Amino acid sequence: MASQRHHARAVGVVTAALLAAGCGAQAAPRGAWRANAQQVVAQLRSDVAAVETVGPTRTAASAQLADLSDMFGLLLAYTDLSGCTAMVQSTGAPPRVARVLARPCAPLQRAAALFAQANTRHDAGALVAATHTAAQAQPALVKAALLVAK
């Protein structure tokens, strides 16, 4: 019973964090977009690297779902990933650049939704799928990093 309450509380925290991601984003001052874009891309790449620590099997993912420390780290990373679009919009990048920055957002946000499913249903398969889905954004993140590095 206590375990169920603890799990329900953790689910509530995850859900609230995912919903709050991207809230309060503000426009960047004129000319600061490049530094902002570099920071966003670096953060998203770091978050993808963090979620790639999930074991490649359902057994390993199930163990991570049961580990509160692992789940906290994943929660932080997936919270950022779920707010990808808002993060990109807040850079103030020109439309041409913003389109490139936004390309990885669809798979990253799908990965965040899979993480929420994994956490709420204790679904190890969804956690493995979330990891694979986040990894699909890597090529677009590399292109975005190269574009804003100029």
Coordinates of C-alpha atoms in Angstrom, one line a residue:
M1 CA 0.0 0.0 0.0
A2 CA 2.8 2.4 0.9
S3 CA 4.6 1.4 -2.3
Q4 CA 1.5 2.3 -4.3
R5 CA 1.2 5.7 -2.6
H6 CA 4.9 6.4 -3.2
H7 CA 4.5 5.4 -6.9
A8 CA 1.3 7.5 -7.2
R9 CA 3.2 10.5 -5.7
A10 CA 6.1 10.0 -8.1
V11 CA 3.7 9.8 -11.1
G12 CA 2.1 13.1 -10.0
V13 CA 5.5 14.7 -9.8
V14 CA 6.4 13.4 -13.3
T15 CA 3.1 14.5 -14.8
A16 CA 3.4 18.0 -13.3
A17 CA 6.9 18.4 -14.4
L18 CA 6.2 17.4 -18.0
L19 CA 3.2 19.8 -18.1
A20 CA 5.3 22.6 -16.7
A21 CA 8.1 22.2 -19.2
G22 CA 8.4 25.2 -21.4
C23 CA 6.1 27.4 -19.3
G24 CA 7.3 30.9 -18.8
A25 CA 9.6 31.1 -21.8
Q26 CA 10.5 34.6 -22.7
A27 CA 11.8 36.1 -26.0
A28 CA 15.5 36.7 -26.3
P29 CA 17.0 40.2 -26.5
R30 CA 17.8 41.2 -30.1
G31 CA 21.2 39.7 -31.2
A32 CA 21.4 37.2 -28.4
W33 CA 19.8 34.4 -30.3
R34 CA 23.0 32.6 -31.3
A35 CA 24.2 32.2 -27.8
N36 CA 20.7 31.1 -26.7
A37 CA 20.5 28.6 -29.5
Q38 CA 23.9 27.2 -28.7
Q39 CA 22.8 26.8 -25.1
V40 CA 19.5 25.1 -26.1
V41 CA 21.2 22.7 -28.5
A42 CA 23.9 21.8 -25.9
Q43 CA 21.2 21.2 -23.2
L44 CA 19.1 19.0 -25.5
R45 CA 22.2 17.0 -26.5
S46 CA 23.2 16.5 -22.9
D47 CA 19.6 15.4 -22.1
V48 CA 19.6 12.9 -24.9
A49 CA 22.9 11.5 -23.6
A50 CA 21.4 11.2 -20.1
V51 CA 18.4 9.3 -21.3
E52 CA 20.6 6.9 -23.4
T53 CA 21.8 5.5 -20.1
V54 CA 18.7 3.4 -20.0
G55 CA 19.5 -0.3 -20.4
P56 CA 18.7 -1.7 -23.8
T57 CA 16.5 -4.5 -22.5
R58 CA 13.1 -4.5 -20.8
T59 CA 14.7 -6.2 -17.7
A60 CA 17.3 -3.4 -17.4
A61 CA 14.6 -0.7 -18.0
S62 CA 12.4 -2.3 -15.4
A63 CA 15.2 -2.1 -12.8
Q64 CA 15.6 1.6 -13.6
L65 CA 11.9 2.2 -13.3
A66 CA 12.2 0.8 -9.8
D67 CA 15.2 3.0 -8.9
L68 CA 14.1 6.4 -7.6
S69 CA 17.6 7.9 -8.2
D70 CA 17.6 6.8 -11.9
M71 CA 14.0 8.0 -12.3
F72 CA 14.8 11.4 -10.9
G73 CA 17.7 11.9 -13.4
L74 CA 15.5 10.7 -16.3
L75 CA 12.7 13.0 -15.1
L76 CA 15.0 16.0 -15.3
A77 CA 16.2 15.1 -18.8
Y78 CA 12.8 14.2 -20.2
T79 CA 11.3 17.4 -18.8
D80 CA 13.7 19.4 -20.9
L81 CA 13.0 17.2 -23.9
S82 CA 9.3 17.7 -23.6
G83 CA 9.8 21.4 -23.7
C84 CA 12.0 21.4 -26.8
T85 CA 9.6 23.5 -28.9
A86 CA 9.3 26.2 -26.2
M87 CA 13.0 26.2 -25.7
V88 CA 13.6 26.7 -29.4
Q89 CA 11.1 29.5 -29.6
S90 CA 12.6 31.3 -26.7
T91 CA 16.0 31.5 -28.5
G92 CA 14.8 34.3 -30.7
A93 CA 16.5 32.8 -33.7
P94 CA 15.6 33.9 -37.2
P95 CA 12.9 31.8 -38.8
R96 CA 15.3 29.9 -41.1
V97 CA 17.5 28.9 -38.1
A98 CA 14.5 28.2 -35.8
R99 CA 13.2 25.7 -38.4
V100 CA 16.5 23.8 -38.2
L101 CA 16.5 24.0 -34.4
A102 CA 13.0 22.7 -34.2
R103 CA 13.6 19.5 -36.3
P104 CA 14.7 17.4 -33.4
C105 CA 11.7 18.4 -31.3
A106 CA 9.1 16.0 -32.7
P107 CA 11.1 12.8 -31.7
L108 CA 12.2 14.4 -28.4
Q109 CA 8.7 15.2 -27.4
R110 CA 7.4 11.8 -28.5
A111 CA 10.2 10.3 -26.3
A112 CA 9.1 12.4 -23.4
A113 CA 5.5 11.2 -23.8
L114 CA 6.8 7.6 -23.9
F115 CA 8.7 8.2 -20.7
A116 CA 5.5 9.5 -19.0
Q117 CA 3.8 6.4 -20.2
A118 CA 6.6 4.2 -18.8
N119 CA 6.5 5.9 -15.5
T120 CA 2.7 6.0 -15.0
R121 CA 2.2 2.3 -16.1
H122 CA 5.6 1.0 -15.0
D123 CA 6.1 0.0 -18.6
A124 CA 9.7 -1.1 -19.3
G125 CA 9.0 -1.4 -23.0
A126 CA 7.9 2.2 -23.2
L127 CA 11.0 3.3 -21.4
V128 CA 13.2 1.4 -23.9
A129 CA 11.1 2.9 -26.8
A130 CA 11.6 6.4 -25.3
T131 CA 15.3 5.9 -25.3
H132 CA 15.3 4.8 -29.0
T133 CA 13.0 7.6 -30.0
A134 CA 15.2 10.3 -28.3
A135 CA 18.2 8.8 -30.1
Q136 CA 16.5 9.5 -33.4
A137 CA 16.9 13.2 -32.8
Q138 CA 20.8 13.0 -32.7
P139 CA 21.4 13.8 -36.4
A140 CA 19.1 16.8 -36.3
L141 CA 20.8 18.0 -33.1
V142 CA 24.2 17.7 -34.7
K143 CA 23.0 19.8 -37.7
A144 CA 21.5 22.4 -35.4
A145 CA 24.8 22.5 -33.4
L146 CA 26.8 23.1 -36.6
L147 CA 24.4 25.8 -37.8
V148 CA 24.6 27.8 -34.6
A149 CA 28.3 27.4 -34.1
K150 CA 29.1 29.6 -37.0

